[in-house]
Short mmCIF file of C-alpha atoms and ligand atoms in Angstrom, two decimals:
data_model
loop_
_atom_site.label_atom_id
_atom_site.label_comp_id
_atom_site.label_asym_id
_atom_site.label_seq_id
_atom_site.Cartn_x
_atom_site.Cartn_y
_atom_site.Cartn_z
CA MET W 13 -37.35 2.03 44.61
CA THR W 14 -39.99 -0.34 45.08
CA THR W 15 -40.64 -2.86 42.64
CA ASP W 16 -44.34 -2.56 42.66
CA LYS W 17 -45.95 -3.00 39.20
CA PRO W 18 -49.37 -2.58 37.87
CA PRO W 19 -51.74 -5.72 37.54
CA ALA W 20 -49.55 -7.69 34.97
CA VAL W 21 -52.09 -9.70 33.21
CA ASN W 22 -55.03 -8.84 30.73
CA SER W 23 -56.51 -10.36 27.50
CA ASP W 24 -54.84 -7.84 25.27
CA PRO W 25 -52.25 -8.65 22.53
CA LEU W 26 -48.90 -8.02 24.09
CA ILE W 27 -48.04 -5.14 21.98
CA SER W 28 -51.03 -4.25 19.76
CA THR W 29 -49.95 -3.73 16.10
CA GLY W 30 -53.51 -4.14 14.81
CA HIS W 31 -52.46 -6.09 11.61
CA ASP W 32 -50.22 -8.98 12.96
CA SER W 33 -52.05 -12.35 13.27
CA LEU W 34 -49.34 -13.01 15.83
CA ASP W 35 -50.98 -10.93 18.07
CA ALA W 36 -54.63 -10.40 16.95
CA HIS W 37 -57.01 -12.13 19.56
CA SER W 38 -54.15 -14.28 21.21
CA ALA W 39 -54.19 -14.25 24.80
CA ILE W 40 -51.36 -12.53 26.30
CA PRO W 41 -48.76 -14.87 27.79
CA LYS W 42 -47.66 -13.59 31.35
CA ALA W 43 -45.35 -10.55 30.62
CA GLY W 44 -41.75 -11.55 31.45
CA HIS W 45 -42.57 -15.36 30.34
CA LEU W 46 -42.99 -14.95 26.71
CA PRO W 47 -42.49 -18.50 25.27
CA ALA W 48 -39.54 -18.80 22.97
CA ALA W 49 -41.87 -20.28 20.33
CA GLN W 50 -43.70 -17.04 20.31
CA ILE W 51 -40.64 -14.93 20.20
CA ARG W 52 -39.51 -16.87 17.14
CA GLN W 53 -42.65 -16.68 15.39
CA MET W 54 -42.47 -12.82 16.27
CA LEU W 55 -39.04 -12.73 14.63
CA GLN W 56 -39.95 -14.53 11.71
CA GLN W 57 -43.32 -12.57 11.18
CA ARG W 58 -42.10 -9.47 11.86
CA TRP W 59 -38.67 -9.53 10.76
CA GLY W 60 -38.98 -12.01 7.99
CA ASP W 61 -37.04 -15.42 7.13
CA ALA W 62 -33.85 -14.09 5.85
CA LEU W 63 -33.05 -11.90 8.88
CA LEU W 64 -34.20 -14.88 10.97
CA GLU W 65 -31.71 -17.10 9.41
CA ARG W 66 -28.84 -14.42 9.65
CA LEU W 67 -29.73 -14.84 13.20
CA HIS W 68 -29.74 -18.63 13.71
CA ALA W 69 -26.24 -18.54 11.92
CA ILE W 70 -24.94 -15.95 14.22
CA GLY W 71 -26.03 -18.32 17.38
CA ARG W 72 -24.72 -21.14 15.73
CA ILE W 73 -21.27 -19.43 15.32
CA ALA W 74 -21.14 -17.85 18.86
CA ALA W 75 -22.22 -21.40 20.39
CA ASN W 76 -19.52 -23.26 18.98
CA LEU W 77 -16.91 -20.63 20.13
CA GLY W 78 -18.65 -21.25 23.61
CA THR W 79 -19.61 -17.57 23.53
CA PRO W 80 -23.31 -17.54 23.71
CA ALA W 81 -25.36 -14.57 21.48
CA TYR W 82 -28.16 -12.55 22.75
CA LEU W 83 -30.41 -9.96 20.46
CA VAL W 84 -30.66 -7.06 23.17
CA GLY W 85 -31.59 -3.49 24.12
CA GLY W 86 -33.72 -1.35 21.36
CA SER W 87 -34.09 -4.22 18.96
CA VAL W 88 -35.80 -6.34 21.33
CA ARG W 89 -38.15 -3.39 22.30
CA ASP W 90 -38.77 -2.41 18.76
CA LEU W 91 -39.46 -5.94 17.92
CA LEU W 92 -42.31 -6.34 20.73
CA GLN W 93 -43.75 -2.87 19.56
CA ASN W 94 -43.70 -4.19 15.79
CA HIS W 95 -41.58 -0.82 15.27
CA PRO W 96 -39.10 -1.04 12.44
CA THR W 97 -35.81 -1.28 14.09
CA PRO W 98 -33.09 1.16 12.98
CA ASP W 99 -30.24 -0.97 14.48
CA VAL W 100 -29.85 -4.79 15.40
CA ASP W 101 -27.79 -5.04 18.42
CA LEU W 102 -26.07 -8.27 19.75
CA ALA W 103 -24.42 -8.94 23.07
CA ILE W 104 -21.83 -11.57 22.92
CA GLU W 105 -20.93 -13.27 26.43
CA GLY W 106 -17.09 -13.54 25.56
CA ASP W 107 -14.89 -12.74 22.51
CA VAL W 108 -16.73 -10.50 20.45
CA ARG W 109 -13.62 -10.25 17.91
CA ALA W 110 -13.53 -14.26 17.59
CA VAL W 111 -17.16 -14.32 16.85
CA ALA W 112 -17.10 -11.63 14.26
CA GLY W 113 -14.08 -13.26 12.72
CA ALA W 114 -15.65 -16.44 12.65
CA CYS W 115 -19.13 -14.93 11.03
CA SER W 116 -16.90 -13.31 8.52
CA ALA W 117 -14.98 -16.39 7.84
CA GLU W 118 -18.13 -18.39 7.48
CA LEU W 119 -20.85 -16.52 6.39
CA SER W 120 -20.76 -15.88 2.53
CA GLY W 121 -20.03 -12.44 1.62
CA VAL W 122 -20.02 -10.98 5.30
CA GLN W 123 -17.55 -8.19 6.24
CA CYS W 124 -16.50 -7.58 9.79
CA THR W 125 -14.96 -4.34 11.19
CA TYR W 126 -13.61 -4.87 15.14
CA HIS W 127 -13.29 -1.90 17.04
CA PRO W 128 -10.77 -2.63 19.93
CA GLN W 129 -10.95 0.47 21.97
CA PHE W 130 -14.62 -0.24 22.61
CA GLY W 131 -14.64 -4.12 22.29
CA THR W 132 -17.62 -3.52 19.53
CA ALA W 133 -17.60 -5.37 15.75
CA ILE W 134 -19.71 -4.46 13.05
CA LEU W 135 -20.82 -7.28 10.61
CA GLN W 136 -21.58 -6.00 6.98
CA TYR W 137 -23.90 -8.10 4.63
CA PRO W 138 -23.46 -7.93 0.90
CA ASP W 139 -27.06 -6.34 0.79
CA GLY W 140 -26.11 -3.50 3.16
CA PHE W 141 -27.72 -5.06 6.30
CA GLN W 142 -25.52 -4.55 9.39
CA LEU W 143 -25.40 -5.84 12.86
CA ASP W 144 -23.89 -4.37 15.80
CA LEU W 145 -21.82 -6.73 18.21
CA ALA W 146 -20.94 -5.96 21.64
CA ARG W 147 -19.53 -7.77 24.45
CA CYS W 148 -21.64 -8.18 27.40
CA ARG W 149 -20.23 -5.96 30.41
CA ILE W 150 -20.63 -4.96 33.90
CA GLU W 151 -20.35 -1.17 34.49
CA HIS W 152 -19.45 0.74 37.60
CA TYR W 153 -19.79 4.28 38.33
CA PRO W 154 -17.04 5.43 40.32
CA ALA W 155 -18.75 8.68 40.88
CA PRO W 156 -22.09 10.37 39.82
CA ALA W 157 -22.39 11.45 36.26
CA ALA W 158 -18.58 9.99 35.82
CA LEU W 159 -17.92 7.82 32.90
CA PRO W 160 -18.51 4.23 33.90
CA GLU W 161 -15.54 1.69 34.45
CA VAL W 162 -16.30 -1.35 32.58
CA GLN W 163 -15.71 -4.94 32.61
CA PRO W 164 -16.34 -8.23 30.79
CA GLY W 165 -19.70 -9.56 32.13
CA ASP W 166 -22.57 -12.05 31.59
CA ILE W 167 -25.87 -11.45 30.02
CA GLN W 168 -27.54 -10.69 33.21
CA ALA W 169 -24.92 -7.97 33.90
CA ASP W 170 -25.20 -6.61 30.80
CA LEU W 171 -29.08 -6.05 31.28
CA ILE W 172 -28.87 -4.64 34.66
CA ARG W 173 -26.35 -1.83 33.39
CA ARG W 174 -29.22 -0.50 31.01
CA ASP W 175 -30.92 2.51 31.33
CA PHE W 176 -34.81 1.38 31.45
CA THR W 177 -36.82 -1.70 31.93
CA ILE W 178 -37.88 -1.42 28.23
CA ASN W 179 -34.57 -1.48 26.86
CA ALA W 180 -33.11 -4.39 29.25
CA MET W 181 -34.52 -7.52 27.50
CA ALA W 182 -32.70 -9.98 25.83
CA ILE W 183 -33.62 -12.88 23.25
CA SER W 184 -31.05 -15.93 23.10
CA LEU W 185 -29.89 -17.03 19.65
CA ASP W 186 -28.01 -19.96 21.43
CA PRO W 187 -29.43 -23.29 18.86
CA GLU W 188 -30.58 -24.93 22.25
CA ASN W 189 -32.97 -22.44 23.16
CA PHE W 190 -33.19 -19.92 20.20
CA GLY W 191 -35.79 -17.29 21.08
CA ASP W 192 -35.68 -17.73 25.04
CA PHE W 193 -36.78 -14.63 26.33
CA LEU W 194 -35.06 -12.62 28.99
CA ASP W 195 -36.65 -9.90 30.72
CA PRO W 196 -35.86 -9.78 34.38
CA TYR W 197 -37.13 -6.30 35.19
CA GLY W 198 -40.40 -6.32 33.40
CA GLY W 199 -39.81 -4.41 30.54
CA SER W 200 -42.47 -6.09 28.40
CA GLU W 201 -45.29 -5.34 30.79
CA ASP W 202 -43.68 -1.71 31.17
CA LEU W 203 -44.03 -1.45 27.40
CA GLN W 204 -47.53 -2.87 27.77
CA HIS W 205 -48.63 -0.30 30.35
CA ASN W 206 -46.66 2.54 28.42
CA LEU W 207 -44.35 3.06 31.71
CA LEU W 208 -40.67 4.55 31.63
CA ARG W 209 -39.12 2.76 34.61
CA VAL W 210 -35.60 2.89 35.63
CA LEU W 211 -33.59 -0.14 37.00
CA HIS W 212 -32.20 0.89 40.18
CA PRO W 213 -32.42 4.07 42.45
CA LEU W 214 -29.10 5.49 41.54
CA SER W 215 -29.77 5.34 37.51
CA PHE W 216 -30.07 8.96 37.18
CA LEU W 217 -27.30 10.22 39.54
CA ASP W 218 -24.95 7.65 37.86
CA ASP W 219 -25.66 8.81 34.36
CA PRO W 220 -27.83 12.11 34.06
CA THR W 221 -27.75 11.39 30.41
CA ARG W 222 -30.70 8.89 30.89
CA ILE W 223 -33.05 11.71 31.94
CA LEU W 224 -32.76 12.90 28.41
CA ARG W 225 -32.66 9.69 26.87
CA GLY W 226 -35.68 8.97 28.83
CA LEU W 227 -37.45 12.09 27.74
CA ARG W 228 -36.91 10.92 24.18
CA PHE W 229 -38.09 7.48 24.50
CA ALA W 230 -41.38 8.96 26.36
CA VAL W 231 -42.03 11.03 23.34
CA ARG W 232 -41.25 8.47 20.88
CA PHE W 233 -43.30 5.53 22.41
CA GLN W 234 -45.86 7.76 24.61
CA LEU W 235 -44.65 6.66 27.82
CA GLN W 236 -45.34 7.94 31.35
CA LEU W 237 -42.56 8.26 34.02
CA GLU W 238 -43.61 5.25 36.54
CA THR W 239 -43.99 6.86 39.83
CA ASP W 240 -41.07 5.77 41.64
CA THR W 241 -38.82 6.99 38.50
CA ARG W 242 -40.73 10.35 38.63
CA GLY W 243 -39.68 10.64 42.20
CA LEU W 244 -35.99 9.35 41.54
CA LEU W 245 -35.92 12.16 38.85
CA GLU W 246 -37.15 14.91 41.29
CA GLU W 247 -34.70 13.76 43.37
CA ALA W 248 -31.97 13.74 40.87
CA LEU W 249 -33.10 17.35 40.00
CA ALA W 250 -32.71 18.41 43.36
CA GLN W 251 -29.21 17.20 43.51
CA ASP W 252 -28.50 19.31 40.66
CA VAL W 253 -27.21 16.13 38.64
CA PHE W 254 -26.67 17.95 35.39
CA ALA W 255 -24.21 20.26 36.77
CA ARG W 256 -21.73 17.47 37.08
CA LEU W 257 -22.26 16.31 33.63
CA SER W 258 -19.44 17.39 31.34
CA GLY W 259 -20.70 20.18 28.84
CA ALA W 260 -20.03 17.86 25.73
CA ARG W 261 -22.12 15.02 27.27
CA LEU W 262 -25.10 17.34 27.86
CA TRP W 263 -24.64 19.01 24.61
CA ARG W 264 -24.84 15.27 22.80
CA GLU W 265 -28.22 14.56 24.52
CA LEU W 266 -29.64 18.23 23.76
CA LYS W 267 -28.75 17.91 20.13
CA TYR W 268 -30.57 14.47 19.87
CA LEU W 269 -33.37 16.38 21.73
CA LEU W 270 -33.52 18.91 18.93
CA GLU W 271 -33.14 16.68 16.31
CA LEU W 272 -36.45 15.05 17.05
CA THR W 273 -39.22 15.35 14.40
CA ASP W 274 -41.62 15.71 17.43
CA LEU W 275 -39.54 18.38 19.13
CA PRO W 276 -42.67 20.48 20.06
CA ALA W 277 -43.82 17.39 22.02
CA ALA W 278 -40.47 17.00 23.28
CA LEU W 279 -40.17 20.68 24.73
CA GLU W 280 -43.70 20.26 26.26
CA LYS W 281 -42.23 17.05 28.29
CA LEU W 282 -39.21 19.10 29.02
CA GLY W 283 -41.27 21.54 30.76
CA ALA W 284 -43.82 18.53 32.61
CA TRP W 285 -40.42 17.05 33.91
CA GLN W 286 -38.97 20.50 35.20
CA LEU W 287 -36.02 20.25 32.64
CA TRP W 288 -36.50 24.09 30.90
CA THR W 289 -33.49 25.21 32.30
CA LEU W 290 -31.08 22.91 30.45
CA LEU W 291 -32.26 24.81 27.52
CA ARG W 292 -33.66 28.56 28.70
CA PRO W 293 -35.63 30.02 31.02
CA ALA W 294 -39.30 28.22 31.08
CA PRO W 295 -41.08 30.01 28.43
CA LEU W 296 -44.11 32.36 29.77
CA GLU W 297 -45.66 31.82 26.34
CA LEU W 298 -45.37 28.28 25.33
CA GLU W 299 -47.84 27.81 22.45
CA ALA W 300 -46.10 31.21 20.72
CA LEU W 301 -42.56 29.80 20.86
CA LEU W 302 -43.71 26.19 19.69
CA ALA W 303 -45.13 27.75 16.96
CA ARG W 304 -42.09 29.08 15.94
CA ILE W 305 -40.16 25.80 16.58
CA ARG W 306 -42.53 24.16 13.94
CA ARG W 307 -42.04 27.19 11.68
CA GLY W 308 -38.43 26.59 12.20
CA GLN W 309 -38.61 22.75 11.48
CA GLN W 310 -40.38 23.56 8.11
CA GLU W 311 -37.79 25.90 7.07
CA ILE W 312 -34.89 23.41 8.03
CA LYS W 313 -36.77 21.14 5.61
CA TRP W 314 -37.18 23.65 3.05
CA PHE W 315 -33.53 24.33 3.33
CA HIS W 316 -32.61 20.65 2.71
CA CYS W 317 -35.15 20.24 -0.10
CA HIS W 318 -33.24 23.28 -1.95
CA PHE W 319 -29.81 22.44 -1.17
CA SER W 320 -29.33 18.87 -0.36
CA GLY W 321 -25.58 18.65 -0.45
CA GLU W 322 -25.18 21.68 1.82
CA LYS W 323 -24.59 21.31 5.66
CA LEU W 324 -26.98 22.90 7.93
CA LEU W 325 -26.82 22.33 11.94
CA GLY W 326 -30.59 22.05 12.11
CA ALA W 327 -30.04 22.04 15.84
CA ALA W 328 -28.49 25.81 15.77
CA VAL W 329 -31.49 26.98 13.76
CA LEU W 330 -33.71 25.50 16.58
CA LEU W 331 -31.41 27.09 19.53
CA THR W 332 -31.32 30.37 17.91
CA ILE W 333 -35.33 30.34 17.81
CA LEU W 334 -35.34 29.21 21.44
CA TRP W 335 -33.07 32.11 22.61
CA ARG W 336 -34.43 34.81 20.76
CA ASP W 337 -36.72 35.97 23.67
CA VAL W 338 -34.36 35.45 26.51
CA PRO W 339 -31.53 37.74 27.65
CA TRP W 340 -28.45 37.07 25.59
CA ALA W 341 -26.51 36.00 28.69
CA GLU W 342 -28.89 32.88 28.92
CA ALA W 343 -27.55 31.45 25.53
CA GLU W 344 -23.84 32.89 26.03
CA LYS W 345 -23.54 30.83 29.51
CA ARG W 346 -24.90 27.77 27.91
CA LEU W 347 -22.76 27.81 24.80
CA HIS W 348 -19.83 28.53 26.97
CA TYR W 349 -19.47 24.84 27.83
CA TRP W 350 -21.12 23.11 25.00
CA PRO W 351 -18.91 21.98 22.40
CA LEU W 352 -20.78 23.65 19.74
CA ALA W 353 -18.56 25.52 16.94
CA GLU W 354 -21.69 27.21 15.58
CA GLY W 355 -21.87 28.91 18.96
CA ARG W 356 -20.12 32.36 17.96
CA HIS W 357 -22.60 32.64 14.91
CA ILE W 358 -25.52 32.10 17.05
CA LEU W 359 -24.50 34.69 19.68
CA ASN W 360 -23.70 37.02 16.47
CA ASP W 361 -27.11 36.54 15.18
CA LEU W 362 -28.73 37.03 18.32
CA HIS W 363 -27.36 40.23 18.30
CA ARG W 364 -28.46 41.09 14.65
CA LEU W 365 -31.79 39.53 14.11
CA SER W 366 -33.94 42.21 15.95
CA GLU W 367 -32.45 44.79 13.79
CA MET W 368 -32.99 42.88 10.93
CA PRO W 369 -36.98 43.60 9.89
CA VAL W 370 -36.41 47.30 10.08
CA ALA W 371 -33.35 47.19 7.94
CA LEU W 372 -34.76 44.83 5.32
CA ALA W 373 -37.81 47.26 5.04
CA LYS W 374 -35.72 50.32 4.71
CA ALA W 375 -33.38 48.30 2.26
CA SER W 376 -33.61 49.92 -1.47
CA ARG W 377 -31.51 47.99 -3.46
CA PRO W 378 -31.01 44.28 -3.84
CA SER W 379 -27.42 44.52 -3.34
CA VAL W 380 -28.35 46.12 0.41
CA VAL W 381 -30.69 43.54 1.20
CA ALA W 382 -28.32 40.84 -0.07
CA ARG W 383 -25.61 42.41 2.39
CA LEU W 384 -28.07 42.18 5.28
CA TRP W 385 -28.81 38.52 4.78
CA GLU W 386 -25.00 37.94 4.46
CA SER W 387 -24.43 39.44 7.71
CA LEU W 388 -26.40 36.35 9.43
CA SER W 389 -25.39 32.86 9.47
CA LEU W 390 -27.73 30.25 7.68
CA PRO W 391 -29.36 29.02 11.01
CA GLY W 392 -29.84 33.02 12.09
CA MET W 393 -31.50 33.31 8.70
CA LEU W 394 -33.96 30.44 8.91
CA ALA W 395 -34.51 31.43 12.44
CA LEU W 396 -35.72 34.71 11.47
CA TRP W 397 -38.08 33.37 8.87
CA ALA W 398 -39.44 31.32 11.58
CA GLU W 399 -40.89 34.23 13.08
CA TYR W 400 -43.01 34.87 9.92
CA PRO W 401 -45.61 33.21 8.02
CA GLU W 402 -44.07 31.42 5.03
CA THR W 403 -45.66 33.71 2.73
CA ASP W 404 -44.37 36.80 4.55
CA ALA W 405 -41.88 39.50 2.86
CA ILE W 406 -39.27 38.54 5.01
CA THR W 407 -39.32 34.63 4.37
CA GLU W 408 -39.92 35.55 0.78
CA SER W 409 -36.85 37.88 0.58
CA GLY W 410 -34.28 35.40 2.39
CA ARG W 411 -35.22 32.60 0.16
CA TYR W 412 -35.04 34.87 -2.84
CA TYR W 413 -31.31 35.66 -1.49
CA LEU W 414 -30.22 31.87 -1.01
CA LEU W 415 -31.76 30.71 -4.25
CA LYS W 416 -30.88 33.70 -6.43
CA GLN W 417 -28.29 35.94 -5.17
CA ARG W 418 -26.16 34.07 -3.00
CA GLY W 419 -24.60 32.23 -5.84
CA LEU W 420 -23.82 35.41 -8.07
CA THR W 421 -20.23 36.37 -8.33
CA SER W 422 -18.83 39.47 -10.23
CA PRO W 423 -18.10 38.62 -14.06
CA LEU W 424 -14.41 40.09 -13.44
CA ASN W 425 -12.28 39.16 -10.63
CA GLY W 426 -9.02 40.66 -9.09
CA LYS W 427 -6.86 39.12 -11.75
CA ASP W 428 -9.07 40.47 -14.53
CA LEU W 429 -8.80 43.83 -12.97
CA GLN W 430 -5.06 43.82 -12.67
CA ALA W 431 -4.68 42.98 -16.30
CA MET W 432 -6.90 46.07 -16.92
CA GLY W 433 -4.09 47.83 -15.06
CA LEU W 434 -5.79 48.36 -11.47
CA ALA W 435 -3.09 47.93 -8.96
CA PRO W 436 -3.49 45.18 -6.17
CA GLY W 437 -4.43 46.47 -2.93
CA PRO W 438 -7.23 47.48 -0.57
CA GLN W 439 -8.61 49.70 -3.28
CA LEU W 440 -9.10 46.47 -5.61
CA GLY W 441 -10.99 44.70 -2.85
CA LYS W 442 -13.26 47.95 -2.79
CA VAL W 443 -13.78 47.89 -6.83
CA LEU W 444 -14.30 43.89 -6.56
CA ARG W 445 -17.18 44.70 -4.13
CA ARG W 446 -18.64 47.26 -5.73
CA LEU W 447 -19.00 45.04 -9.13
CA HIS W 448 -20.55 42.35 -7.00
CA ASP W 449 -23.10 44.88 -5.86
CA ALA W 450 -23.43 46.05 -9.32
CA ARG W 451 -24.38 42.42 -10.23
CA LEU W 452 -26.51 41.88 -7.60
CA ASP W 453 -28.54 45.31 -8.56
CA GLY W 454 -28.52 43.91 -12.57
CA ALA W 455 -26.36 46.86 -13.67
CA ILE W 456 -24.01 44.28 -15.02
CA LYS W 457 -24.35 40.55 -16.43
CA ASP W 458 -20.97 39.88 -18.03
CA LYS W 459 -17.40 40.90 -18.55
CA GLU W 460 -18.26 43.43 -21.43
CA THR W 461 -20.92 45.19 -19.42
CA ALA W 462 -18.84 45.10 -16.02
CA ARG W 463 -15.94 46.96 -18.08
CA GLN W 464 -18.31 49.66 -19.46
CA TRP W 465 -19.68 49.70 -16.06
CA LEU W 466 -16.07 50.34 -14.64
CA ILE W 467 -15.52 53.04 -17.44
CA ARG W 468 -18.65 54.81 -16.44
CA GLN W 469 -17.87 54.58 -12.99
CA GLY W 470 -14.48 56.24 -13.80
CA ILE W 471 -12.54 53.69 -12.31
CA LEU W 472 -11.10 52.56 -15.84
CA PRO W 473 -10.10 55.09 -18.66
CA ALA W 474 -12.64 55.15 -21.30
CA ILE W 475 -9.82 54.11 -23.90
CA GLN W 476 -9.26 50.72 -22.38
CA PRO W 477 -10.02 47.90 -25.18
P1 ATP S 37 -32.43 3.88 19.18
O1 ATP S 37 -33.91 3.18 18.49
O2 ATP S 37 -33.20 5.07 19.53
O3 ATP S 37 -31.27 3.37 18.91
P2 ATP S 37 -31.78 2.34 21.22
O4 ATP S 37 -32.49 1.67 22.71
O5 ATP S 37 -31.38 1.25 20.37
O6 ATP S 37 -32.70 3.10 20.50
P3 ATP S 37 -29.15 3.28 21.47
O7 ATP S 37 -28.83 4.63 22.27
O8 ATP S 37 -28.70 2.66 20.39
O9 ATP S 37 -30.71 3.15 21.85
O10 ATP S 37 -28.71 2.19 22.82
C1 ATP S 37 -28.90 0.85 22.87
C2 ATP S 37 -28.93 0.26 24.10
O11 ATP S 37 -27.63 0.68 25.03
C3 ATP S 37 -30.29 0.86 24.77
O12 ATP S 37 -31.47 -0.20 24.47
C4 ATP S 37 -30.01 0.59 26.14
O13 ATP S 37 -30.14 -0.52 26.70
C5 ATP S 37 -28.29 0.92 26.51
N1 ATP S 37 -27.85 2.35 26.71
C6 ATP S 37 -27.51 3.13 25.69
N2 ATP S 37 -27.18 4.25 26.52
C7 ATP S 37 -27.18 4.10 27.90
C8 ATP S 37 -26.97 4.56 29.20
N3 ATP S 37 -26.69 6.06 28.93
N4 ATP S 37 -27.02 3.98 30.32
C9 ATP S 37 -27.72 2.68 30.22
N5 ATP S 37 -27.81 2.04 29.07
C10 ATP S 37 -27.76 2.74 27.92
#
């Protein structure tokens, strides 16, 4: 990979935010050489005094232990872009446990959890704020797509092991040079030019998950693949690099992708990057598929809004939508090696879905409709609704089932029926099922109406009290 870059300097703010006195109208410092004073000012203006003080405190504690601390990765990227940062990540050049322990001893109310297997720690502040600490490390990939061998390293090594230039920047928290900006690969300049660039030519071969990570970043921050990086992507695909990746690692990345709010844009990009085959054959009618995906996302939201405590794997809904118009075997071969517990249900739903509209239209009683909906998994149900407008009878019927019918139970249970003289066994099961149907159809509503119904059906003798 060459390191040719677009011209570095222009007079725009570094990362235009439109509402930040820091950036507005100030001449841009040469990218990669942001002065510490400017970084300190950004931290203060964008993250506030309280967080700035916390970073100062950790920097002091780490320096006292002789283990410099740096703000790294996505936090630096988010700071420069003035985006809210979900996690604040620190890299420590030394013993993480010692730094975390000292922070918890010296900083009032701060709790530390150390994870020896990863050499990482979490600092938890009394107000719920959390900081992640990891040891700076060197990574070596023994084989393409294998997990890396890891050993302790310094901040430079820790930056070169990273995925993209925009994630390979650091800010020193050392009291001597707090705010020093480390940007050895030109991440700030790439951010400024909306470019996604890997750090070295073997990056995608070492770790193909970076391709999907990159796609997510490209969608999230509207980035373009830098020319050499695009070439490296094509090379990696020509070498069928995903075939070497474990199903578990591939599924993890695909699940993140499917969870993106902006999934339609991500799927468009998946096509542009020649990656459809990871999920399915390239669709002939992309727009129609994206419309169904949007509807599916809408139904997932609807579900969470009405059943907030109930688990639903949104990715399973979206996969079902994605696989509706491809041969069943396309889904089956992927699910064969992705560790997805819902896989069996998805395959079952894909068989059932085509029959559903006709069966629903024919269903004469509410109990028959409910049994039809029951034959699908939750994701399968939502995937079917996504094929119709929100106001369609099918969507309405499915929503009615979930809201009104699913929770209905028979007023009499097995014990009640035995107390009434019915023998245990399969016959009892059938009676219970008929009672449930009668409840769904509105023929019974409580124990007494159920008892009378049993008499009318000849299941109980009329003289029963
Ligand atoms: P987000 O806002 O999505 O959390 P992030 O950049 O913090 O973005 P993480 O997945 O939390 O993303 O990763 C933290 C950092 O670890 C990244 O910024 C990147 O530098 C590095 N990283 C994560 N995964 C990889 C990978 N597969 N290869 C190289 N570096 C990685």
